[in-house]
XYZ file of C-alpha atoms in Angstrom:
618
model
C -54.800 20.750 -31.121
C -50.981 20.610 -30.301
C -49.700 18.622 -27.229
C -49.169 20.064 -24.174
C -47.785 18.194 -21.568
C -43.768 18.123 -21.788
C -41.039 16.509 -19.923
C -39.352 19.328 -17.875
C -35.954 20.244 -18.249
C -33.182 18.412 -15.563
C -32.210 21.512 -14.210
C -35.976 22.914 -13.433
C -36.326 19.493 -12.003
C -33.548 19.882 -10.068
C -34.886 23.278 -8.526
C -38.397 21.775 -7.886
C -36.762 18.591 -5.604
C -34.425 21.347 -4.030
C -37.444 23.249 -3.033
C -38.581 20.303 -1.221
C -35.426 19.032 -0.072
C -33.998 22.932 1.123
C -36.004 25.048 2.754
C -33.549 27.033 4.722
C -29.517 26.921 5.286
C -30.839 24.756 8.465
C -31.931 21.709 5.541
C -28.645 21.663 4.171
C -26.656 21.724 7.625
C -29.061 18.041 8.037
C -28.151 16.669 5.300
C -24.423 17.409 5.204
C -24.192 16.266 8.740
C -25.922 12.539 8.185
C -24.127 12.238 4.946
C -21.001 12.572 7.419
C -22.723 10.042 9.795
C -23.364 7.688 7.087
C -19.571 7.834 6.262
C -18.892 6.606 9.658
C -16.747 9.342 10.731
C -15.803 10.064 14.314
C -14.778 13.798 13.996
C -17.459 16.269 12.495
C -16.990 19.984 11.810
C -19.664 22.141 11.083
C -18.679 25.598 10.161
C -21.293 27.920 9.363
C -20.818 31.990 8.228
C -23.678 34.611 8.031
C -26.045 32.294 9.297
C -25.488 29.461 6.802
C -26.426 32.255 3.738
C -22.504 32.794 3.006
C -21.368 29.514 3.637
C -22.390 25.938 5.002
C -19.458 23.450 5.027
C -18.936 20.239 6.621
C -15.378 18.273 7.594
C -15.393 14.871 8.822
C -12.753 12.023 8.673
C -15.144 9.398 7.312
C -14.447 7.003 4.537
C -14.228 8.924 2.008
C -15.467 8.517 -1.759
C -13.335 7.390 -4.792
C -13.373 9.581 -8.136
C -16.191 8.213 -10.170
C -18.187 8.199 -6.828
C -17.712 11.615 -6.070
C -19.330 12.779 -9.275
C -22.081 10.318 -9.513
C -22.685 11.838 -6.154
C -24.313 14.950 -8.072
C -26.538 12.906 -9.997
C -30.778 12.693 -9.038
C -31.245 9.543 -7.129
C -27.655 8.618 -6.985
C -27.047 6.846 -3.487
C -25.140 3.689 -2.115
C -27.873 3.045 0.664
C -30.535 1.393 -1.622
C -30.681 -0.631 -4.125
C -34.002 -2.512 -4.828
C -37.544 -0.787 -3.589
C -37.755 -3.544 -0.264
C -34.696 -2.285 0.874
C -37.162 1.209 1.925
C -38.057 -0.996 4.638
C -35.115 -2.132 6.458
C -32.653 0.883 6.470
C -30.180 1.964 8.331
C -28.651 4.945 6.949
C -29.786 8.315 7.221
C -29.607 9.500 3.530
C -31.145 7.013 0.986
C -32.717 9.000 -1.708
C -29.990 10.455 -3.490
C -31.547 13.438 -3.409
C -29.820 15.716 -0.972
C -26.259 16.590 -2.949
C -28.358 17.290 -6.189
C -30.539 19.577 -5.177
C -28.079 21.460 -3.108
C -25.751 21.632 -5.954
C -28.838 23.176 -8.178
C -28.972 26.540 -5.829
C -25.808 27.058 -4.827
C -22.190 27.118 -5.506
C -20.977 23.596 -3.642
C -17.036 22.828 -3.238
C -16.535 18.987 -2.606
C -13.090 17.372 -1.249
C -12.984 14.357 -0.660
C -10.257 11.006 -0.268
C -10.644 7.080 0.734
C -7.509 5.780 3.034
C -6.111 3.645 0.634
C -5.858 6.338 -1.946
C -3.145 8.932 -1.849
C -4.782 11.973 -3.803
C -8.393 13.220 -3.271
C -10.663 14.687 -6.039
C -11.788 18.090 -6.001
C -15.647 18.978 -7.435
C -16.896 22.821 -8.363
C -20.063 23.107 -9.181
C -22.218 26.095 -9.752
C -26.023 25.368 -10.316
C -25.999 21.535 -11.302
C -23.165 22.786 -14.133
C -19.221 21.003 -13.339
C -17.036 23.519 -13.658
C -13.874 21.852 -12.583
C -12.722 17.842 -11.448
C -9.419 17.555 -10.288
C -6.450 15.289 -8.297
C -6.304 17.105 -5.459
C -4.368 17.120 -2.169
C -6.455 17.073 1.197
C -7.121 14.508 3.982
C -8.555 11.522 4.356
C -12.757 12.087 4.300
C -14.912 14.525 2.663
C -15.376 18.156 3.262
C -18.492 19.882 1.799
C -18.761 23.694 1.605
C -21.718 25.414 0.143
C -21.348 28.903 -0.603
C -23.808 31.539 -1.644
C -27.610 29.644 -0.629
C -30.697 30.334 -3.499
C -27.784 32.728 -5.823
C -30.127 31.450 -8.571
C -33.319 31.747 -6.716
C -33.435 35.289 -5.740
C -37.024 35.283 -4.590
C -36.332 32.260 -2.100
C -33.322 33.553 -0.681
C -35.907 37.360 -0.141
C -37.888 34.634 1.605
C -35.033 33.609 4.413
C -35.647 35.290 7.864
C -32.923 36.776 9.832
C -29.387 35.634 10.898
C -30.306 34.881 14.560
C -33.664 32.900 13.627
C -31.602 30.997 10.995
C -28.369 30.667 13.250
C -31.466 28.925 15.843
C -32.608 26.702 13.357
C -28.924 25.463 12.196
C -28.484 24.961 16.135
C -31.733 22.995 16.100
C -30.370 20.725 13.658
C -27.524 20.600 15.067
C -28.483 19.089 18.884
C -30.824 16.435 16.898
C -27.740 14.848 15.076
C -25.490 16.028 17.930
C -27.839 14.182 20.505
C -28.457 10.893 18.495
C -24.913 9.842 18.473
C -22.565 11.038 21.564
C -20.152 8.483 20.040
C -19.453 11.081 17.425
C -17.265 14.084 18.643
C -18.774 17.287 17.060
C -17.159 21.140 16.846
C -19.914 24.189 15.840
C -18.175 27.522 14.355
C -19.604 30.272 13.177
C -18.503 33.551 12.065
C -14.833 31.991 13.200
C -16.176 31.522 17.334
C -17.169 28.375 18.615
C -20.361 27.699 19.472
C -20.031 23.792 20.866
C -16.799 21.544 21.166
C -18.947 18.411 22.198
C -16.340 15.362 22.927
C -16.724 11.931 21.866
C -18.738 10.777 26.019
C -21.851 8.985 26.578
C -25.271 9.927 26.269
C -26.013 11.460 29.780
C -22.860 13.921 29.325
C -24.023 14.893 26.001
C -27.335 16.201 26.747
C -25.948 18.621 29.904
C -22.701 19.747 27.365
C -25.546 20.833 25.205
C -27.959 22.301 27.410
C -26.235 23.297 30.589
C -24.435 21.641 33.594
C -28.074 22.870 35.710
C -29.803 20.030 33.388
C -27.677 17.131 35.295
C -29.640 17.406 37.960
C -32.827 17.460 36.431
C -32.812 14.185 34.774
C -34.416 11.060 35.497
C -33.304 7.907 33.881
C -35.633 5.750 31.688
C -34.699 2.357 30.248
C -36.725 -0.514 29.232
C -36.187 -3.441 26.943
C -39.304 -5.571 25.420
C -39.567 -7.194 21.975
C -41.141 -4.640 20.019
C -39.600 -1.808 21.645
C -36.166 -0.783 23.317
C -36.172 2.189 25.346
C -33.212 4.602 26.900
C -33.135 8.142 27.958
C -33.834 10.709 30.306
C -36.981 12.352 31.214
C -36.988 15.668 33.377
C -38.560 16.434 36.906
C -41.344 17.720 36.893
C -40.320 21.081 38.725
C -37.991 21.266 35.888
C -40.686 21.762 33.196
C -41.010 24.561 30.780
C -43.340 26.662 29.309
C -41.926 25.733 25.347
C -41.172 22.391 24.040
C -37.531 23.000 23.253
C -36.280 20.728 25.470
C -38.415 17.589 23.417
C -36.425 15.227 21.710
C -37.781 11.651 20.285
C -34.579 9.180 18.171
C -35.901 6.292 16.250
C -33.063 4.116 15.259
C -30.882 7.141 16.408
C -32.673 9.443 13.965
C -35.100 12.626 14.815
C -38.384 12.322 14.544
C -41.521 14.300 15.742
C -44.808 12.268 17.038
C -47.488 14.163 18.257
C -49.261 10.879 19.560
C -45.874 9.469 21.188
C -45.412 12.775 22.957
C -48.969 12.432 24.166
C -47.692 9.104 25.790
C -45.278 11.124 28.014
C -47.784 13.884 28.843
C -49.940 11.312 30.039
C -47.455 9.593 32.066
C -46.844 13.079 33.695
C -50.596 13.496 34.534
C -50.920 15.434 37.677
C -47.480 16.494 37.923
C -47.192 18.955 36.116
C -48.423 23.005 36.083
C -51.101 24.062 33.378
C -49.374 25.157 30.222
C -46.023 23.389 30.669
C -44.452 20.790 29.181
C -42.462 17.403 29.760
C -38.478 17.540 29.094
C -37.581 14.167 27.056
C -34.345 13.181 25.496
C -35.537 9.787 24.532
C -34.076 7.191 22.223
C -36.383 4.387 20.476
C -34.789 1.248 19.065
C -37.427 -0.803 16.984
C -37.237 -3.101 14.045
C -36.539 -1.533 10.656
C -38.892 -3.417 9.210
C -41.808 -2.337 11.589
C -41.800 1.338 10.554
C -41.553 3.874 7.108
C -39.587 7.122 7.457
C -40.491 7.665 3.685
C -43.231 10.019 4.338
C -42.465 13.336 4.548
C -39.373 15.202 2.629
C -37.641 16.093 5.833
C -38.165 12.533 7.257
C -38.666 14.153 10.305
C -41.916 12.080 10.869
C -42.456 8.306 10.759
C -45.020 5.935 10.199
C -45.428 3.053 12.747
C -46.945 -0.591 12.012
C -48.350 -0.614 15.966
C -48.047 2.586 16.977
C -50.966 1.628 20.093
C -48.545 -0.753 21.805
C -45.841 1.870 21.786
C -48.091 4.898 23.530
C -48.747 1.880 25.955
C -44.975 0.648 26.309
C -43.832 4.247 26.473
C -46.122 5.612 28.644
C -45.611 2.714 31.150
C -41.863 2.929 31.202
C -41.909 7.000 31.756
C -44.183 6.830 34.823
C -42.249 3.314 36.313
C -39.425 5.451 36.191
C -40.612 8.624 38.056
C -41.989 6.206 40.471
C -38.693 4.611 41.054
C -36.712 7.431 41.371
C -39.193 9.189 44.149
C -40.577 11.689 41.585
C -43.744 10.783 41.508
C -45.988 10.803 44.642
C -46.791 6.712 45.884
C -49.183 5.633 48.011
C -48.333 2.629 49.971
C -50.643 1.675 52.576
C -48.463 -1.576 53.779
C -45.441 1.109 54.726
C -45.420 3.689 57.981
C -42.617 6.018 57.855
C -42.818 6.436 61.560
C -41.567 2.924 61.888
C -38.230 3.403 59.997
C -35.155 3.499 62.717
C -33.053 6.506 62.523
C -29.379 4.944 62.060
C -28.274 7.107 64.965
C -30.417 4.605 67.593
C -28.904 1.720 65.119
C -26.773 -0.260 68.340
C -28.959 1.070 71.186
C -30.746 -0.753 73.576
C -34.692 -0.344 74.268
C -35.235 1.066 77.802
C -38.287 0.183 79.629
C -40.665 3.880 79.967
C -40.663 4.910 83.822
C -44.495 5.378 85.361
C -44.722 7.892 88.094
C -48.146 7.907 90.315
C -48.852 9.853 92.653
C -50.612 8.195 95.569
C -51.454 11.471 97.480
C -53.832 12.650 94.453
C -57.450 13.090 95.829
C -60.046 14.056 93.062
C -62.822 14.972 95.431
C -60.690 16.856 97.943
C -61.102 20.735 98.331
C -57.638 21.210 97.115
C -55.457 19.185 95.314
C -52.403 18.893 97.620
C -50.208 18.055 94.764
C -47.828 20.716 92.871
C -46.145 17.865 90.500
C -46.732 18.614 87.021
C -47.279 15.082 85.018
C -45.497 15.545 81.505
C -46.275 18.336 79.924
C -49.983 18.542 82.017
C -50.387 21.585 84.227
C -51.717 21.464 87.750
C -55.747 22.313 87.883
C -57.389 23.401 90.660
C -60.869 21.839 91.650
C -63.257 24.250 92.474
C -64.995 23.794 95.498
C -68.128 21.658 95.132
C -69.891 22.457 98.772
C -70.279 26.214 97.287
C -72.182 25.517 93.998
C -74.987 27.538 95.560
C -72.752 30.874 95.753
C -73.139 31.018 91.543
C -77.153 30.952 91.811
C -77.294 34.255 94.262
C -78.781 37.404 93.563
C -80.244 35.641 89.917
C -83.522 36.102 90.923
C -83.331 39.609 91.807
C -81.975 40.354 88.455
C -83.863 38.765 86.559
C -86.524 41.348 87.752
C -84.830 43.986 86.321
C -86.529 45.015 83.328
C -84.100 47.760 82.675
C -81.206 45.816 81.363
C -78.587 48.169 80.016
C -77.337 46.387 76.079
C -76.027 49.879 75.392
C -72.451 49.023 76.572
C -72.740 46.066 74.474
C -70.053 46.349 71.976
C -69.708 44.181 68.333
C -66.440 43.104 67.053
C -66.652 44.411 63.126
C -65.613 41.816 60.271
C -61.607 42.299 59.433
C -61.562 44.260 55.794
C -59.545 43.176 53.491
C -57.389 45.386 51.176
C -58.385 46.050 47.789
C -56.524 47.394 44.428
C -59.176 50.008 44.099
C -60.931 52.171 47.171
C -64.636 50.399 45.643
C -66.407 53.560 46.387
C -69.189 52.771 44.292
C -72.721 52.355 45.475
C -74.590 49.247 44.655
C -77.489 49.749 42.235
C -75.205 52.071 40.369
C -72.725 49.505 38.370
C -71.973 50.627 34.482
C -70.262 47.297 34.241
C -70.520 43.851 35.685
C -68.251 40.848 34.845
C -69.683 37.871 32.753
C -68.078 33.766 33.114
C -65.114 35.962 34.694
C -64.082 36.359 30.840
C -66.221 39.137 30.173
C -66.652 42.571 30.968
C -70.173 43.809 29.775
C -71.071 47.880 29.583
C -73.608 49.928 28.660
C -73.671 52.549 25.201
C -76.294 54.749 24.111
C -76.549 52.608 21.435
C -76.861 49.321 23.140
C -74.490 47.403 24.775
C -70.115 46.452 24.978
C -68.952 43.273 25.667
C -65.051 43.599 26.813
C -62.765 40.473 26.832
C -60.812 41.107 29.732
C -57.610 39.329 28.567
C -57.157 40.997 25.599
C -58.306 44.311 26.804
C -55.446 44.274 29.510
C -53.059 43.097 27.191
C -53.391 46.128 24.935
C -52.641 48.417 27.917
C -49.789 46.710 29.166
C -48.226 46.734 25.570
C -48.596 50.544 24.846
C -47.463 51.167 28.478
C -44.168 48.794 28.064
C -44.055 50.013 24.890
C -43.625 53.778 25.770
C -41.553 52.797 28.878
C -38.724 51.107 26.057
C -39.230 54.064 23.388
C -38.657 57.005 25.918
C -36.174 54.543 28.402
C -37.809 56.277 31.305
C -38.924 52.838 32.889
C -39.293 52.608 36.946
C -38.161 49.198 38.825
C -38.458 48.209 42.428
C -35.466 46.426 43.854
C -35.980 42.676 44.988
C -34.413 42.169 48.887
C -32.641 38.991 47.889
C -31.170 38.511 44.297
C -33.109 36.511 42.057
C -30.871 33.701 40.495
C -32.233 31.593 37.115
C -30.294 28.922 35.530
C -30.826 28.502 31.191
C -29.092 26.742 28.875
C -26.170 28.858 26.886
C -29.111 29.232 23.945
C -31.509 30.936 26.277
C -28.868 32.506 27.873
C -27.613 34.321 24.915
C -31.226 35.336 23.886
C -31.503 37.027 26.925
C -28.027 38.650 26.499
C -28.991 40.465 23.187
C -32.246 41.817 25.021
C -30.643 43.103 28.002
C -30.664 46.697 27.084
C -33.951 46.379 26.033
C -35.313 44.704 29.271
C -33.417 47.317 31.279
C -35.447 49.771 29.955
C -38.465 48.265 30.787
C -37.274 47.884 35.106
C -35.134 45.004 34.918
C -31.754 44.845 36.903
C -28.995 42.730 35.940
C -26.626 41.901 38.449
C -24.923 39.016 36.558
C -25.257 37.368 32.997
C -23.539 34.531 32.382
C -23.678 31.920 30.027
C -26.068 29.535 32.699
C -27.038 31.672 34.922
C -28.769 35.318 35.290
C -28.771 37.215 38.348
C -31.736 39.761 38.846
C -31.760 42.422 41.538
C -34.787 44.537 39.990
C -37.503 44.157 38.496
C -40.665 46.366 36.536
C -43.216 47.998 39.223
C -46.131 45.850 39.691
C -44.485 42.629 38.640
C -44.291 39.845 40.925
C -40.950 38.230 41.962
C -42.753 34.696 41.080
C -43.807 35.657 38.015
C -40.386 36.451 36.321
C -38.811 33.243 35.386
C -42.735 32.903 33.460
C -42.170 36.252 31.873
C -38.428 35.855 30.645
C -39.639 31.859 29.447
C -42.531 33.040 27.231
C -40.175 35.621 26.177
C -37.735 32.833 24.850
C -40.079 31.314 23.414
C -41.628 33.923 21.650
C -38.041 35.118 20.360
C -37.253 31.646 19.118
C -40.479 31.159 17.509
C -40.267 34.840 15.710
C -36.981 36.885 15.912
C -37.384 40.729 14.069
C -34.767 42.436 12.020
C -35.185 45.513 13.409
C -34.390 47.211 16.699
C -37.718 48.928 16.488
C -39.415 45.184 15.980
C -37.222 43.484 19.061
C -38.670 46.120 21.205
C -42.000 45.505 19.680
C -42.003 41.854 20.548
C -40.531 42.183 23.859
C -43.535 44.779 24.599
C -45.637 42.196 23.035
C -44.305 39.282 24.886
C -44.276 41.153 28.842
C -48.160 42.250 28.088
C -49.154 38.208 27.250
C -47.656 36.935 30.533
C -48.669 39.823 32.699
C -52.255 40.524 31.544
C -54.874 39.509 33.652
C -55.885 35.912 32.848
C -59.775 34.647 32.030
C -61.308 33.057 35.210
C -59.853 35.993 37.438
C -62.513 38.013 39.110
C -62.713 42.000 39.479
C -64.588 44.267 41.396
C -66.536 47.252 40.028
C -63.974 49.339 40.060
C -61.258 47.659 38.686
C -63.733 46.675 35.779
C -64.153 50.430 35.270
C -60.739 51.009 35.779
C -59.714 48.660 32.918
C -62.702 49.759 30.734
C -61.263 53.644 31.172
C -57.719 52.518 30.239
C -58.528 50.389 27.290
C -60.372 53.141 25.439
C -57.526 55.714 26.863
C -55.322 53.559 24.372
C -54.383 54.542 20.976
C -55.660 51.209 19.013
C -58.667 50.118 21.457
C -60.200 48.121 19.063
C -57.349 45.160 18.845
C -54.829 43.506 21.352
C -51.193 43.123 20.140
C -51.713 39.957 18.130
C -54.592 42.396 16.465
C -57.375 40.215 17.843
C -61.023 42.389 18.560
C -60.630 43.427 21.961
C -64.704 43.944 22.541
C -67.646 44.051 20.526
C -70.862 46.065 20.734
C -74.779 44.909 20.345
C -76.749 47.341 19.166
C -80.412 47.610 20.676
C -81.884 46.676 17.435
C -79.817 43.710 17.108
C -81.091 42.443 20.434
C -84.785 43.549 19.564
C -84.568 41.416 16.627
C -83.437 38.783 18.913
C -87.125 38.620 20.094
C -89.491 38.845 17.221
């Protein structure tokens, strides 16, 4: 029998680590950027075309890399960071596998310039799919500039696999706040498709987070800083009133590097315990400083998660730190039982003297005269009048005659009814004749001639809701009910522009836009039947469900935003109906073209048959 296991070729091998170490053009725009970092540059460009599938390419004014270094940079496992296995342990660096350059070189077309100082020609690198094709003196500034040009050209089925240029252009911008973010010493510049996107200055770390996300976030952060000896911490949190229905806003830096902890983010959840709405989350923009040696960020490809030696004093460091500070800062509610407000001296009574309280008596006052000969009022007291006592006998007359009167007349007697209150449905149906009755306030159980539907309410209502927004977008017939007083909402420039691109869409749908701007949008109408309170939930679950899953297609954008509108507006589990509006939702949901599923095609109801429940009981 012949052998059959074989070493694989270097440029399949090549393609394999690329798979792991690109995923999208947002992998590339990481590792391009820390390489930068690594060169201790102070000026980074990132300019990106078609979404990073054109062209990636990075300019900074770092260090540079000599001739021999530049094309050893190609190689597998080629790096400067490392050089013995321990050294895993204590790093520093962002890149240290010597991975990144290699595989990026195997998928795409990759242009390298690069020059030290000291030297007065750079070298110039081609390479097309791990093969040279050119190494040259060239002319070009001190640092390195990195373009990558034409993403998966040898990988046709990966590059089918990409999504479109707005949820790629998010991701890039993802990438591009977490190295942005961990070093505010580092002045960054975003292009692409030849606009600028983010000019961020070289400032400190407060002024970096609102140039990213909005001058509105300034006032919505809350300082946290604490220093022990396992852990160093420094940040912001965000107000609670602040918090948001997606976790976009979450940002953990270990040693000034990205990471994502499920169990550290449950530390700051916890510390925001009772402060916060069901559903929403906690902004962070937190930065950890711990000993090297103490954690292992070789775990994952992306090195986007991290192993920690003690990761239960952390939660408990952490989670103290973020509540001391929302203490401190009045954010979170205190009891102190040794403090009375009422005691505190307005500043305006600062240099004035006490004055002694005048007493007024009146001497005349007689409580068992006839009449009180006093008219003073005392304070804010008004005069009584004592009845006279000598006639208490007067209130007893003619009782005993009518009390002998059998004939007592309760006809004139009239009851004041019990106030109705208002429903959504005249309920004009009689009880003992119900066709539906509402189970756990989740479910809506009916009767068939072949046994019996069970209705979940949620779902059911979302269905109607989408084919109703739905037809509303498609025919651009939609009705909207003007709000008295405009409605003003403040989002980042991100959230801001998502909401741009829907606009006509919305419109269509009975929303009325006064004013768009990059950080704020002014509303003066809004869809019939939607509450003014609900809108800044309804255009936040629409962000997030645009960032999470943009469409190509016009015909898909209006799909999701039908989508999105139905699963903030549908009636919620735990919310009770009356008979009529159970029958009422029953009628529409089967009045619907696809009863049987919601919009995420989850079974709307299911149905018993009587033999099923017969069998129940044998």
């Amino acid at each position: 029998m012949t052998d059959i296991i074989q070493l694989l070729p270097d440029h399949v091998a090549n393609q394999i680590a690329a798979g792991e170490v690109v995923q999208r053009p947002a992998s590339v725009v990481k590792e391009l950027l820390e390489n930068a970092i690594d060169a201790e540059a102070s000026e980074i460009k990132l300019i990106i075309k078609d979404a990073g599938k054109t062209l990636v390419q990075v300019i900074d004014n770092g260090k540079g890399m000599s001739v021999t270094d530049a094309r050893l940079s190609f190689e597998r496992h080629a790096t400067s960071k490392i050089k013995s296995a321990e050294d895993l342990f204590q790093l520093n660096t962002k890149g240290f596998r010597g991975e990144a350059l290699a595989s990026i070189a195997a998928i795409a077309h990759v242009e390298l310039k690069t020059k030290r100082p000291e030297d007065e020609l750079g070298t110039a690198i081609e390479i097309e799919g791990s093969t040279v094709k050119s190494q040259e003196v060239s002319v070009t500034p001190t640092g390195t500039s990195v373009a990558v040009k034409n993403l998966f050209f040898n990988i046709p089925a990966r590059r089918n696999f990409l999504k479109s240029d707005t949820v790629e252009l998010r991701h890039i911008t993802d990438e591009f706040h977490r190295v942005a973010l961990a070093h505010p010493n580092i002045a960054f510049a975003f292009y692409h498709n030849g606009s600028e996107l983010f000019n961020l200055p070289n400032e400190n770390y407060r002024q970096r987070v609102v140039h990213i996300f909005g001058n509105k976030t300034n006032e919505k952060l809350v300082p946290v800083e604490e220093e022990t000896e396992v852990l160093k911490i420094s940040g912001f949190v965000g107000k609670p009133e602040y918090s948001k229905k997606t976790r976009s806003e979450q940002f953990f830096f270990v040693n000034q590097r990205f990471i994502k902890s499920p169990y550290l983010n449950h530390a700051i959840s916890a510390a925001f315990e009772g402060l916060l709405k069901d559903s929403y989350h906690p902004s962070y923009f937190l930065n950890l400083t711990v000993d090297p040696k103490t954690i292992d960020i070789n775990i994952h490809p992306t090195k986007t998660e991290i192993k920690f030696d003690d990761e239960h004093t952390l939660y408990a460091i952490l989670r103290s730190a973020v509540k001391h500070s929302l203490g401190q800062f009045n954010i979170a509610p205190v009891l102190d039982f040794e403090h009375q407000s009422s005691l505190n001296t307005p500043y305006s009574y600062k240099d004035k003297a006490a004055s002694a309280p005048a007493i007024e008596v009146d001497r005349s006052f007689n409580p068992f005269a006839d009449d009180a000969p006093s008219t003073k009022q005392y304070g804010q007291q008004k005069n009584h009048k004592k009845a006279p006592t000598a006639s208490w006998e007067s209130l007893y007359v003619d009782l005993e005659s009518k009390g002998n009167n059998s004939n007592d007349d309760f006809s004139q007697v009239t009851f004041e009814s019990d106030a109705k209150t208002a429903s959504i449905f005249s309920d004009s149906s009689v009880e003992g004749t119900k066709t539906t009755f509402q189970l756990q306030q989740k479910y809506i159980v009916s009767t068939l001639k072949s046994g019996m539907l069970i209705i979940d309410q949620n779902r059911a209502h979302q269905r109607v809701l989408y084919e109703n927004f739905l037809k509303h977008i498609t025919i651009k017939e939609a009705t909207s009910q003007q709000l008295l007083f405009p409605l003003q909402l403040h989002f980042t420039p991100n959230e801001s522009n998502i909401i741009k691109n829907l606009k006509s869409d919305l419109e269509h749908t009975g929303f009325v836009f006064s004013g768009l701007t990059e950080e704020e949008i002014t509303i003066t109408g809004v869809p019939v039947g939607v509450p003014e309170s609900e809108v800044s939930i309804i255009l936040e679950q629409l962000i997030s469900d645009v960032e999470n899953d943009v469409p190509d297609t016009n015909f898909s954008t209006t799909d999701l935003l039908a989508k999105s509108m139905a699963k903030s507006l549908a009636i919620k589990n735990g919310q009770s109906l009356n008979s009529t509006e159970q029958e009422h939702l029953v009628n529409s949901l089967f009045a619907c073209k696809e009863p049987n599923v919601s919009p995420t095609n989850r079974p709307t109801f299911i149905t018993m048959k009587v033999d099923d429940i017969e069998k129940k009981f044998m």
